[in-house]
Short mmCIF file of C-alpha atoms and ligand atoms in Angstrom, two decimals:
data_model
loop_
_atom_site.label_atom_id
_atom_site.label_comp_id
_atom_site.label_asym_id
_atom_site.label_seq_id
_atom_site.Cartn_x
_atom_site.Cartn_y
_atom_site.Cartn_z
CA MET A 1263 -7.61 1.78 -9.78
CA GLY A 1264 -4.34 1.03 -11.51
CA ILE A 1265 -1.58 -0.73 -9.59
CA VAL A 1266 1.67 -0.72 -11.54
CA MET A 1267 4.95 -2.29 -10.48
CA GLY A 1268 8.41 -2.32 -11.94
CA SER A 1269 8.94 -6.06 -11.76
CA ASP A 1270 7.26 -9.26 -10.65
CA SER A 1271 9.67 -9.19 -7.70
CA ASP A 1272 7.55 -6.27 -6.38
CA LEU A 1273 4.38 -8.38 -6.42
CA PRO A 1274 4.52 -9.78 -2.86
CA VAL A 1275 4.52 -6.18 -1.56
CA MET A 1276 2.17 -4.65 -4.14
CA ARG A 1277 -0.53 -7.29 -3.71
CA GLU A 1278 -1.23 -5.75 -0.29
CA ALA A 1279 -2.59 -2.69 -2.10
CA ALA A 1280 -4.87 -4.90 -4.19
CA GLN A 1281 -6.03 -6.81 -1.11
CA ILE A 1282 -7.12 -3.75 0.86
CA LEU A 1283 -8.70 -2.17 -2.22
CA GLY A 1284 -10.68 -5.39 -2.67
CA GLU A 1285 -11.85 -5.21 0.95
CA LEU A 1286 -12.89 -1.60 0.41
CA GLY A 1287 -14.81 -2.46 -2.76
CA VAL A 1288 -12.54 -0.68 -5.23
CA PRO A 1289 -11.87 -2.65 -8.43
CA CYS A 1290 -8.28 -2.58 -9.59
CA GLU A 1291 -5.99 -3.83 -12.34
CA MET A 1292 -2.42 -4.95 -11.71
CA VAL A 1293 0.23 -4.27 -14.32
CA ILE A 1294 3.95 -4.94 -14.60
CA SER A 1295 5.78 -2.20 -16.45
CA SER A 1296 9.10 -0.48 -15.98
CA ALA A 1297 10.35 3.06 -16.39
CA HIS A 1298 13.71 1.73 -17.54
CA ARG A 1299 13.09 -1.65 -19.17
CA ALA A 1300 9.78 -0.78 -20.84
CA PRO A 1301 9.61 3.03 -21.05
CA ASP A 1302 7.19 3.12 -24.00
CA LYS A 1303 4.74 0.78 -22.31
CA THR A 1304 4.91 2.86 -19.12
CA ALA A 1305 4.29 6.12 -20.98
CA GLU A 1306 1.38 4.62 -22.94
CA TYR A 1307 -0.22 3.22 -19.78
CA ALA A 1308 0.01 6.57 -18.00
CA ARG A 1309 -1.16 8.62 -20.99
CA THR A 1310 -4.28 6.50 -21.49
CA ALA A 1311 -5.13 5.88 -17.83
CA ALA A 1312 -7.56 8.79 -17.30
CA GLY A 1313 -9.33 8.09 -20.60
CA ARG A 1314 -9.87 4.48 -19.49
CA GLY A 1315 -11.62 5.70 -16.36
CA LEU A 1316 -8.88 5.24 -13.77
CA GLN A 1317 -9.08 7.80 -10.95
CA ALA A 1318 -5.65 7.30 -9.43
CA ILE A 1319 -2.56 5.15 -9.94
CA ILE A 1320 -0.49 3.32 -7.36
CA ALA A 1321 3.04 2.68 -8.60
CA GLY A 1322 5.62 0.63 -6.75
CA ALA A 1323 9.27 0.07 -7.57
CA GLY A 1324 12.56 -0.65 -5.89
CA GLY A 1325 16.12 0.55 -6.43
CA ALA A 1326 16.32 3.52 -8.80
CA ALA A 1327 12.55 3.78 -8.51
CA HIS A 1328 11.59 6.13 -11.34
CA LEU A 1329 8.32 4.39 -12.22
CA PRO A 1330 5.93 6.52 -10.10
CA GLY A 1331 7.62 9.75 -11.22
CA VAL A 1332 7.57 8.85 -14.89
CA ILE A 1333 3.90 7.88 -14.65
CA ALA A 1334 3.17 11.19 -12.91
CA ALA A 1335 4.91 12.99 -15.77
CA TYR A 1336 2.43 11.53 -18.27
CA THR A 1337 -0.85 11.99 -16.39
CA THR A 1338 -2.57 14.48 -14.10
CA LEU A 1339 -4.21 11.64 -12.16
CA PRO A 1340 -2.99 11.42 -8.56
CA VAL A 1341 -0.04 9.02 -8.35
CA ILE A 1342 0.82 7.23 -5.12
CA GLY A 1343 4.35 5.85 -5.01
CA VAL A 1344 5.38 2.79 -3.03
CA PRO A 1345 9.12 2.45 -2.39
CA VAL A 1346 9.80 -1.29 -2.46
CA LYS A 1347 12.57 -2.64 -0.27
CA SER A 1348 15.14 -4.36 -2.47
CA GLY A 1349 18.88 -4.59 -2.97
CA ALA A 1350 21.81 -3.20 -1.02
CA LEU A 1351 20.13 0.00 0.22
CA ASN A 1352 17.04 -1.68 1.69
CA GLY A 1353 14.49 0.61 0.09
CA LEU A 1354 16.05 3.95 1.07
CA ASP A 1355 17.15 4.40 -2.54
CA ALA A 1356 13.56 3.87 -3.73
CA LEU A 1357 12.15 6.14 -1.02
CA TYR A 1358 14.44 9.01 -1.95
CA ALA A 1359 13.82 8.51 -5.67
CA ILE A 1360 10.05 8.58 -5.17
CA VAL A 1361 9.75 11.32 -2.59
CA GLN A 1362 12.15 13.84 -4.19
CA MET A 1363 10.01 14.82 -7.16
CA PRO A 1364 10.61 18.22 -8.75
CA ALA A 1365 8.08 20.99 -8.02
CA GLY A 1366 5.13 20.75 -10.39
CA VAL A 1367 4.95 16.96 -10.74
CA PRO A 1368 4.04 15.46 -7.35
CA VAL A 1369 3.97 11.84 -6.27
CA ALA A 1370 2.41 10.99 -2.91
CA ALA A 1371 5.00 8.72 -1.33
CA VAL A 1372 4.07 6.18 1.34
CA ALA A 1373 6.48 4.29 3.61
CA ILE A 1374 8.95 1.67 2.35
CA ASN A 1375 6.80 -1.38 1.50
CA GLY A 1376 3.74 0.69 2.49
CA ALA A 1377 1.48 -0.75 -0.22
CA ARG A 1378 -1.42 -1.24 2.17
CA ASN A 1379 -1.45 2.46 3.02
CA ALA A 1380 -1.17 3.27 -0.69
CA GLY A 1381 -4.36 1.24 -1.21
CA ILE A 1382 -6.14 3.00 1.63
CA LEU A 1383 -5.08 6.44 0.41
CA ALA A 1384 -6.26 5.56 -3.10
CA ALA A 1385 -9.61 4.43 -1.67
CA GLN A 1386 -9.87 7.74 0.19
CA ILE A 1387 -9.48 9.54 -3.13
CA ILE A 1388 -12.24 7.39 -4.64
CA ALA A 1389 -14.41 7.98 -1.56
CA LEU A 1390 -14.58 11.71 -2.32
CA LYS A 1391 -17.27 10.81 -4.86
CA ASP A 1392 -18.28 7.30 -3.84
CA GLY A 1393 -20.41 7.01 -0.71
CA GLU A 1394 -20.16 3.21 -0.56
CA VAL A 1395 -16.34 3.29 -0.47
CA ARG A 1396 -16.53 6.05 2.16
CA ARG A 1397 -18.81 3.87 4.28
CA LYS A 1398 -16.37 0.93 3.99
CA LEU A 1399 -13.47 3.20 4.97
CA GLU A 1400 -15.38 4.36 8.03
CA GLU A 1401 -16.06 0.72 8.94
CA TYR A 1402 -12.36 -0.06 8.46
CA ARG A 1403 -11.38 2.81 10.78
CA ALA A 1404 -13.91 1.64 13.36
CA GLY A 1405 -12.25 -1.80 13.18
CA LEU A 1406 -8.85 -0.24 13.87
CA ALA A 1407 -10.21 1.57 16.91
CA ALA A 1408 -11.89 -1.61 18.16
CA GLY A 1409 -8.54 -3.44 17.82
CA VAL A 1410 -6.80 -0.85 19.99
CA GLU A 1411 -9.61 -1.03 22.55
CA LYS A 1412 -9.34 -4.83 22.70
CA LYS A 1413 -5.58 -4.67 23.33
CA ASP A 1414 -6.01 -1.99 25.98
CA ARG A 1415 -8.63 -4.05 27.83
CA LEU A 1416 -6.44 -7.15 27.66
CA LEU A 1417 -3.40 -5.25 28.96
CA ARG A 1418 -5.42 -4.01 31.93
CA ALA A 1419 -6.74 -7.49 32.60
CA LEU A 1420 -3.45 -9.41 32.28
CA GLY A 1421 -0.78 -6.90 33.31
CA VAL A 1422 2.46 -6.35 31.41
CA GLU A 1423 4.27 -9.68 31.80
CA LYS A 1424 1.30 -11.92 31.03
CA TYR A 1425 0.26 -9.67 28.15
CA LEU A 1426 3.70 -9.99 26.55
CA GLU A 1427 3.73 -13.79 27.05
CA ASN A 1428 0.30 -14.02 25.47
CA ARG A 1429 1.44 -11.80 22.58
CA GLN A 1430 4.50 -13.95 21.92
CA GLU A 1431 2.37 -17.12 21.93
CA THR A 1432 -0.07 -15.55 19.45
CA ARG A 1433 2.87 -14.58 17.21
CA ASP A 1434 4.34 -18.10 17.37
CA THR A 1435 0.98 -19.65 16.48
CA ARG A 1436 0.58 -17.22 13.58
CA GLN A 1437 4.02 -18.11 12.27
CA GLU A 1438 3.27 -21.84 12.56
CA THR A 1439 -0.05 -21.51 10.73
CA GLY A 1440 1.37 -19.04 8.17
CA GLU A 1441 -1.03 -16.25 9.20
CA ASN A 1442 0.16 -12.64 9.04
C1 LIG B 1875 12.97 -2.18 -10.07
O1 LIG B 1875 14.09 -2.95 -9.81
C2 LIG B 1875 11.80 -3.05 -9.76
O2 LIG B 1875 10.73 -2.28 -9.36
C3 LIG B 1875 12.28 -3.98 -8.68
O3 LIG B 1875 11.91 -3.52 -7.40
C4 LIG B 1875 13.80 -3.90 -8.82
C5 LIG B 1875 14.42 -5.23 -9.17
O4 LIG B 1875 13.82 -5.76 -10.32
P1 LIG B 1875 14.13 -7.25 -10.77
O5 LIG B 1875 15.58 -7.29 -11.10
O6 LIG B 1875 13.77 -8.14 -9.61
O7 LIG B 1875 13.26 -7.53 -11.97
O8 LIG B 1875 12.92 -1.74 -11.39
#
C-alpha cells in the first residue's frame, strides 16, 4: 500500500492510515510528494505504482489538495483521498478539491482527517484477494461491536448521570496520560 502526503505537516494525520494498516497486516510505504511543489516526482510515483506491486494508493493533502487527483490521473489503481485539515478553511477546501473529481477519473474521498478510514477502506480492497486481511477486518469489526455492547451495558448499569461522570473521568485520565 502506498501512502502519499503533500507535506510533512500532513504526517500526524496520515500516520493513522499506516497504524491501522499495520494492525490489519497490510505492509505500506509512506512518501512525501506534492502535486504542486514536486509534480514530476508525483507523476513518476503514480505511473510506476502498479508495476511495483501496489494495489491501491492513499493520498492526503490539505489546502488546494490536488495530490490525490493528480495521482489518480496517472494510474488506474484505486486512489483514496484524505482531505487534511489545514489553514484558514479548516479542511473544507481540501475536501471539495478531492471530492469534486471530473467524471472518468475518480478518487474515493473520506472525511476531513479521515486517514484511519482511508486505511480501513484500502485494507478492504486488499481483502478482496487476501483471506488473512479479510479475517483481520472481521476481527476488527467484531471489536467495534463489542465496544458498543460494553458501553450499552455500562449505561444500563450506571444510568445517564453516572455514565457521563465516568466518561469525563476516563477522558481526563486519557488526556493526562497522553492516550487517545
Ligand atoms: C499541502 O499544503 C500539503 O498537503 C499540506 O497539507 C499543506 C501545507 O503544506 P506545508 O506548507 O505545511 O508544507 O500541499
